mmCIF file of C-alpha atoms in Angstrom:
data_model
loop_
_atom_site.group_PDB
_atom_site.id
_atom_site.type_symbol
_atom_site.label_atom_id
_atom_site.label_comp_id
_atom_site.label_asym_id
_atom_site.label_seq_id
_atom_site.Cartn_x
_atom_site.Cartn_y
_atom_site.Cartn_z
ATOM 1 C CA LYS A 1 -26.518 5.562 -0.792
ATOM 2 C CA ALA A 2 -28.684 6.743 -3.617
ATOM 3 C CA GLY A 3 -32.089 5.120 -3.794
ATOM 4 C CA VAL A 4 -33.809 3.320 -6.610
ATOM 5 C CA THR A 5 -34.249 5.516 -9.646
ATOM 6 C CA GLN A 6 -36.784 5.145 -12.413
ATOM 7 C CA THR A 7 -37.084 6.887 -15.740
ATOM 8 C CA PRO A 8 -39.115 8.405 -17.133
ATOM 9 C CA ARG A 9 -41.332 9.578 -14.291
ATOM 10 C CA TYR A 10 -44.333 10.303 -16.500
ATOM 11 C CA LEU A 11 -45.330 8.997 -19.868
ATOM 12 C CA ILE A 12 -48.287 9.426 -22.176
ATOM 13 C CA LYS A 13 -48.821 6.915 -24.969
ATOM 14 C CA THR A 14 -51.638 5.910 -27.281
ATOM 15 C CA ARG A 15 -53.207 2.513 -27.701
ATOM 16 C CA GLY A 16 -51.163 0.123 -29.778
ATOM 17 C CA GLN A 17 -47.842 1.783 -29.044
ATOM 18 C CA GLN A 18 -45.093 0.202 -27.019
ATOM 19 C CA VAL A 19 -43.185 1.600 -24.059
ATOM 20 C CA THR A 20 -39.910 0.902 -22.274
ATOM 21 C CA LEU A 21 -39.357 1.821 -18.642
ATOM 22 C CA SER A 22 -36.015 1.848 -16.889
ATOM 23 C CA CYS A 23 -34.947 1.117 -13.329
ATOM 24 C CA SER A 24 -31.577 1.511 -11.629
ATOM 25 C CA PRO A 25 -31.372 -0.343 -8.306
ATOM 26 C CA ILE A 26 -29.602 0.723 -5.159
ATOM 27 C CA SER A 27 -25.858 0.263 -5.524
ATOM 28 C CA GLY A 28 -24.936 -3.314 -4.630
ATOM 29 C CA HIS A 29 -28.456 -4.638 -5.101
ATOM 30 C CA ARG A 30 -28.729 -7.397 -7.663
ATOM 31 C CA SER A 31 -32.445 -8.177 -7.576
ATOM 32 C CA VAL A 32 -34.982 -5.983 -9.322
ATOM 33 C CA SER A 33 -38.728 -6.553 -9.191
ATOM 34 C CA TRP A 34 -41.459 -4.759 -11.092
ATOM 35 C CA TYR A 35 -44.978 -4.045 -9.890
ATOM 36 C CA GLN A 36 -48.056 -2.467 -11.407
ATOM 37 C CA GLN A 37 -50.328 -0.352 -9.230
ATOM 38 C CA THR A 38 -53.851 0.580 -10.279
ATOM 39 C CA PRO A 39 -56.797 1.844 -8.213
ATOM 40 C CA GLY A 40 -58.838 -1.223 -9.060
ATOM 41 C CA GLN A 41 -56.278 -4.015 -8.667
ATOM 42 C CA GLY A 42 -53.827 -2.504 -6.206
ATOM 43 C CA LEU A 43 -50.179 -3.521 -6.329
ATOM 44 C CA GLN A 44 -49.494 -6.543 -8.473
ATOM 45 C CA PHE A 45 -46.215 -8.327 -9.104
ATOM 46 C CA LEU A 46 -44.991 -8.402 -12.688
ATOM 47 C CA PHE A 47 -41.590 -10.110 -12.549
ATOM 48 C CA GLU A 48 -38.282 -10.314 -10.717
ATOM 49 C CA TYR A 49 -34.800 -10.375 -12.184
ATOM 50 C CA PHE A 50 -31.627 -11.510 -10.514
ATOM 51 C CA SER A 51 -28.235 -11.792 -12.182
ATOM 52 C CA GLU A 52 -29.778 -11.064 -15.586
ATOM 53 C CA THR A 53 -32.245 -13.966 -15.237
ATOM 54 C CA GLN A 54 -35.968 -13.842 -14.617
ATOM 55 C CA ARG A 55 -36.432 -15.517 -11.252
ATOM 56 C CA ASN A 56 -40.182 -15.022 -10.786
ATOM 57 C CA LYS A 57 -43.096 -14.063 -12.978
ATOM 58 C CA GLY A 58 -46.566 -12.806 -12.166
ATOM 59 C CA ASN A 59 -49.809 -13.359 -14.010
ATOM 60 C CA PHE A 60 -49.528 -10.789 -16.746
ATOM 61 C CA PRO A 61 -49.840 -11.340 -20.498
ATOM 62 C CA GLY A 62 -46.796 -11.782 -22.675
ATOM 63 C CA ARG A 63 -47.070 -8.148 -23.787
ATOM 64 C CA PHE A 64 -45.228 -7.376 -20.563
ATOM 65 C CA SER A 65 -41.573 -8.303 -20.661
ATOM 66 C CA GLY A 66 -38.391 -7.310 -18.958
ATOM 67 C CA ARG A 67 -34.681 -7.757 -18.867
ATOM 68 C CA GLN A 68 -31.755 -7.049 -16.638
ATOM 69 C CA PHE A 69 -28.302 -5.936 -17.594
ATOM 70 C CA SER A 70 -24.950 -6.919 -16.149
ATOM 71 C CA ASN A 71 -24.869 -3.753 -14.028
ATOM 72 C CA SER A 72 -28.236 -4.826 -12.487
ATOM 73 C CA ARG A 73 -30.175 -2.066 -14.213
ATOM 74 C CA SER A 74 -33.474 -3.340 -15.506
ATOM 75 C CA GLU A 75 -35.960 -2.409 -18.177
ATOM 76 C CA MET A 76 -39.522 -3.461 -18.690
ATOM 77 C CA ASN A 77 -41.359 -3.264 -21.971
ATOM 78 C CA VAL A 78 -45.055 -3.228 -22.690
ATOM 79 C CA SER A 79 -46.055 -3.800 -26.281
ATOM 80 C CA THR A 80 -49.384 -3.091 -27.956
ATOM 81 C CA LEU A 81 -50.552 -0.834 -25.174
ATOM 82 C CA GLU A 82 -54.148 -1.029 -23.990
ATOM 83 C CA LEU A 83 -56.135 1.548 -22.043
ATOM 84 C CA GLY A 84 -56.036 -0.756 -19.021
ATOM 85 C CA ASP A 85 -52.242 -0.550 -18.918
ATOM 86 C CA SER A 86 -52.527 2.942 -17.483
ATOM 87 C CA ALA A 87 -50.940 2.592 -14.074
ATOM 88 C CA LEU A 88 -48.073 3.438 -11.795
ATOM 89 C CA TYR A 89 -45.201 1.090 -12.556
ATOM 90 C CA LEU A 90 -42.928 0.548 -9.608
ATOM 91 C CA CYS A 91 -39.515 -0.983 -9.456
ATOM 92 C CA ALA A 92 -38.087 -2.404 -6.244
ATOM 93 C CA SER A 93 -34.579 -3.562 -5.492
ATOM 94 C CA SER A 94 -33.034 -5.877 -2.939
ATOM 95 C CA ILE A 95 -29.612 -7.365 -2.332
ATOM 96 C CA GLY A 96 -30.484 -10.630 -4.006
ATOM 97 C CA ARG A 97 -31.341 -13.344 -1.516
ATOM 98 C CA ALA A 98 -34.946 -14.545 -1.361
ATOM 99 C CA GLN A 99 -37.465 -13.317 1.206
ATOM 100 C CA GLU A 100 -35.672 -9.974 1.477
ATOM 101 C CA THR A 101 -36.824 -6.462 2.150
ATOM 102 C CA GLN A 102 -37.309 -4.503 -1.018
ATOM 103 C CA TYR A 103 -37.002 -0.790 -1.559
ATOM 104 C CA PHE A 104 -39.193 0.947 -4.076
ATOM 105 C CA GLY A 105 -38.336 3.607 -6.585
ATOM 106 C CA PRO A 106 -40.549 6.644 -7.236
ATOM 107 C CA GLY A 107 -42.378 4.914 -10.058
ATOM 108 C CA THR A 108 -43.287 5.715 -13.644
ATOM 109 C CA ARG A 109 -46.823 6.919 -14.183
ATOM 110 C CA LEU A 110 -48.065 5.702 -17.564
ATOM 111 C CA LEU A 111 -51.204 7.052 -19.166
ATOM 112 C CA VAL A 112 -52.521 5.275 -22.247
ATOM 113 C CA LEU A 113 -54.959 7.276 -24.369
ATOM 114 C CA GLN B 1 -60.635 -15.290 -0.929
ATOM 115 C CA LYS B 2 -57.846 -12.810 -1.437
ATOM 116 C CA GLU B 3 -54.359 -13.891 -0.472
ATOM 117 C CA VAL B 4 -53.817 -10.852 1.739
ATOM 118 C CA GLU B 5 -56.735 -8.976 3.246
ATOM 119 C CA GLN B 6 -56.917 -5.604 4.920
ATOM 120 C CA ASN B 7 -59.781 -3.321 5.854
ATOM 121 C CA SER B 8 -59.709 -0.436 3.435
ATOM 122 C CA GLY B 9 -60.703 2.084 6.086
ATOM 123 C CA PRO B 10 -60.471 4.930 6.535
ATOM 124 C CA LEU B 11 -59.313 4.348 10.075
ATOM 125 C CA SER B 12 -59.502 7.608 11.992
ATOM 126 C CA VAL B 13 -57.591 8.124 15.231
ATOM 127 C CA PRO B 14 -56.916 11.270 17.249
ATOM 128 C CA GLU B 15 -53.405 12.638 17.457
ATOM 129 C CA GLY B 16 -51.426 10.908 20.185
ATOM 130 C CA ALA B 17 -53.540 7.749 20.140
ATOM 131 C CA ILE B 18 -52.514 4.228 19.148
ATOM 132 C CA ALA B 19 -53.459 3.185 15.636
ATOM 133 C CA SER B 20 -53.945 -0.537 15.080
ATOM 134 C CA LEU B 21 -53.781 -1.889 11.534
ATOM 135 C CA ASN B 22 -54.625 -5.478 10.777
ATOM 136 C CA CYS B 23 -53.882 -7.936 8.010
ATOM 137 C CA THR B 24 -54.773 -11.569 7.416
ATOM 138 C CA TYR B 25 -53.253 -13.913 4.855
ATOM 139 C CA SER B 26 -54.493 -17.167 3.414
ATOM 140 C CA ASP B 27 -51.312 -19.074 2.524
ATOM 141 C CA ARG B 28 -49.873 -20.919 5.515
ATOM 142 C CA GLY B 29 -46.610 -21.150 3.615
ATOM 143 C CA SER B 30 -46.081 -17.408 3.899
ATOM 144 C CA GLN B 31 -42.735 -16.734 5.511
ATOM 145 C CA SER B 32 -41.949 -13.028 5.402
ATOM 146 C CA PHE B 33 -44.214 -10.142 6.273
ATOM 147 C CA PHE B 34 -43.809 -6.483 5.516
ATOM 148 C CA TRP B 35 -45.530 -3.205 6.237
ATOM 149 C CA TYR B 36 -45.204 -0.363 3.774
ATOM 150 C CA ARG B 37 -46.540 3.163 4.036
ATOM 151 C CA GLN B 38 -47.696 4.989 0.937
ATOM 152 C CA TYR B 39 -48.538 8.650 0.802
ATOM 153 C CA SER B 40 -50.882 9.799 -1.920
ATOM 154 C CA GLY B 41 -49.046 10.060 -5.225
ATOM 155 C CA LYS B 42 -45.867 8.532 -3.825
ATOM 156 C CA SER B 43 -44.286 5.093 -3.881
ATOM 157 C CA PRO B 44 -44.420 2.602 -0.993
ATOM 158 C CA GLU B 45 -41.914 3.150 1.797
ATOM 159 C CA LEU B 46 -40.817 0.236 3.989
ATOM 160 C CA ILE B 47 -41.754 0.601 7.644
ATOM 161 C CA MET B 48 -41.069 -2.816 9.112
ATOM 162 C CA PHE B 49 -40.588 -6.474 8.344
ATOM 163 C CA ILE B 50 -41.154 -9.474 10.580
ATOM 164 C CA TYR B 51 -40.342 -13.132 10.078
ATOM 165 C CA SER B 52 -41.009 -14.788 13.452
ATOM 166 C CA ASN B 53 -44.059 -15.093 15.662
ATOM 167 C CA GLY B 54 -44.326 -12.404 18.301
ATOM 168 C CA ASP B 55 -43.703 -8.696 18.449
ATOM 169 C CA LYS B 56 -41.049 -6.566 16.831
ATOM 170 C CA GLU B 57 -40.623 -2.950 17.867
ATOM 171 C CA ASP B 58 -38.981 -0.087 16.016
ATOM 172 C CA GLY B 59 -39.504 3.337 17.511
ATOM 173 C CA ARG B 60 -43.209 4.133 17.529
ATOM 174 C CA PHE B 61 -44.013 1.094 15.411
ATOM 175 C CA THR B 62 -44.668 -2.458 16.569
ATOM 176 C CA ALA B 63 -45.341 -5.343 14.212
ATOM 177 C CA GLN B 64 -47.080 -8.421 15.565
ATOM 178 C CA LEU B 65 -47.163 -11.795 13.849
ATOM 179 C CA ASN B 66 -49.296 -14.804 14.699
ATOM 180 C CA LYS B 67 -48.713 -17.546 12.149
ATOM 181 C CA ALA B 68 -51.217 -19.922 13.752
ATOM 182 C CA SER B 69 -53.972 -17.372 13.220
ATOM 183 C CA GLN B 70 -52.454 -16.136 9.922
ATOM 184 C CA TYR B 71 -52.571 -12.630 11.223
ATOM 185 C CA VAL B 72 -50.127 -9.734 11.188
ATOM 186 C CA SER B 73 -50.694 -6.301 12.648
ATOM 187 C CA LEU B 74 -48.998 -2.937 12.915
ATOM 188 C CA LEU B 75 -49.370 -0.679 15.928
ATOM 189 C CA ILE B 76 -48.446 2.974 15.703
ATOM 190 C CA ARG B 77 -48.034 4.650 19.061
ATOM 191 C CA ASP B 78 -48.380 8.393 19.605
ATOM 192 C CA SER B 79 -49.934 8.803 16.156
ATOM 193 C CA GLN B 80 -49.074 12.014 14.359
ATOM 194 C CA PRO B 81 -50.851 13.790 11.484
ATOM 195 C CA SER B 82 -47.796 12.913 9.359
ATOM 196 C CA ASP B 83 -48.695 9.236 9.827
ATOM 197 C CA SER B 84 -51.808 9.791 7.711
ATOM 198 C CA ALA B 85 -51.264 7.546 4.708
ATOM 199 C CA THR B 86 -52.225 4.177 3.268
ATOM 200 C CA TYR B 87 -50.569 1.228 4.995
ATOM 201 C CA LEU B 88 -49.897 -1.802 2.854
ATOM 202 C CA CYS B 89 -49.385 -5.275 4.228
ATOM 203 C CA ALA B 90 -47.333 -7.621 2.040
ATOM 204 C CA VAL B 91 -46.189 -11.216 2.303
ATOM 205 C CA ILE B 92 -43.714 -13.475 0.568
ATOM 206 C CA ARG B 93 -44.592 -17.141 0.287
ATOM 207 C CA ALA B 94 -42.154 -19.976 0.752
ATOM 208 C CA GLY B 95 -40.332 -20.488 -2.520
ATOM 209 C CA GLY B 96 -41.601 -17.147 -3.730
ATOM 210 C CA GLY B 97 -38.235 -15.535 -4.189
ATOM 211 C CA ASN B 98 -38.877 -11.881 -3.579
ATOM 212 C CA LYS B 99 -42.413 -11.793 -4.925
ATOM 213 C CA LEU B 100 -44.436 -9.530 -2.662
ATOM 214 C CA THR B 101 -48.179 -10.137 -2.519
ATOM 215 C CA PHE B 102 -49.921 -7.019 -1.273
ATOM 216 C CA GLY B 103 -53.176 -6.331 0.461
ATOM 217 C CA THR B 104 -55.266 -3.455 -0.812
ATOM 218 C CA GLY B 105 -54.121 -1.220 2.030
ATOM 219 C CA THR B 106 -55.731 0.558 4.955
ATOM 220 C CA GLN B 107 -56.103 4.311 4.839
ATOM 221 C CA LEU B 108 -55.160 5.889 8.155
ATOM 222 C CA LYS B 109 -56.234 9.402 9.118
ATOM 223 C CA VAL B 110 -54.744 10.992 12.208
ATOM 224 C CA GLU B 111 -56.870 13.914 13.292
ATOM 225 C CA LEU B 112 -55.774 16.951 15.258
#
């Protein structure tokens, strides 16, 4: 089975711009979670989608949003980018039940200048 | 107090030795426990998960869970230089769906 894929892998943006990241889960997986990883804060949960509905949300401002499509692919959007949004954004997929193992994609490295 | 705590390391062990990585968590409602390995510049890779008190073995890896002490550990036997990485402990709380809460990770160095 192919793993989790994320596009793009690298992105450079300037402050104030917006960005959309994409994640395709493992075939058959219906849950997609997003995480932000920075050297200072480590790995932090952004949100989880299951069956096109947000099932869980972390403590991030409303500038961070996401959605999931009927084929389980997910996108996350960050509007009005700030320098502190520079991070590795990771997507993880699981079959769909709670408390499950999750498998991470390669990540999108975002640099905000 | 952080929800999940790990020593940042680095933890240095000689090749062939047992590496012991520890993790404590604060929420007694935590139900699922995971160990991920992350190489520099790469994404986390699942090593093991454990749900019940006791030991769980998979090859050279053993996860140990003690819910009374709110403690989970990972033992790596016959450590190899390729095991050098950051090891992340993560938990999911009851009612937390699939929300993983991570520790900051322990850097392991296996020396020749």
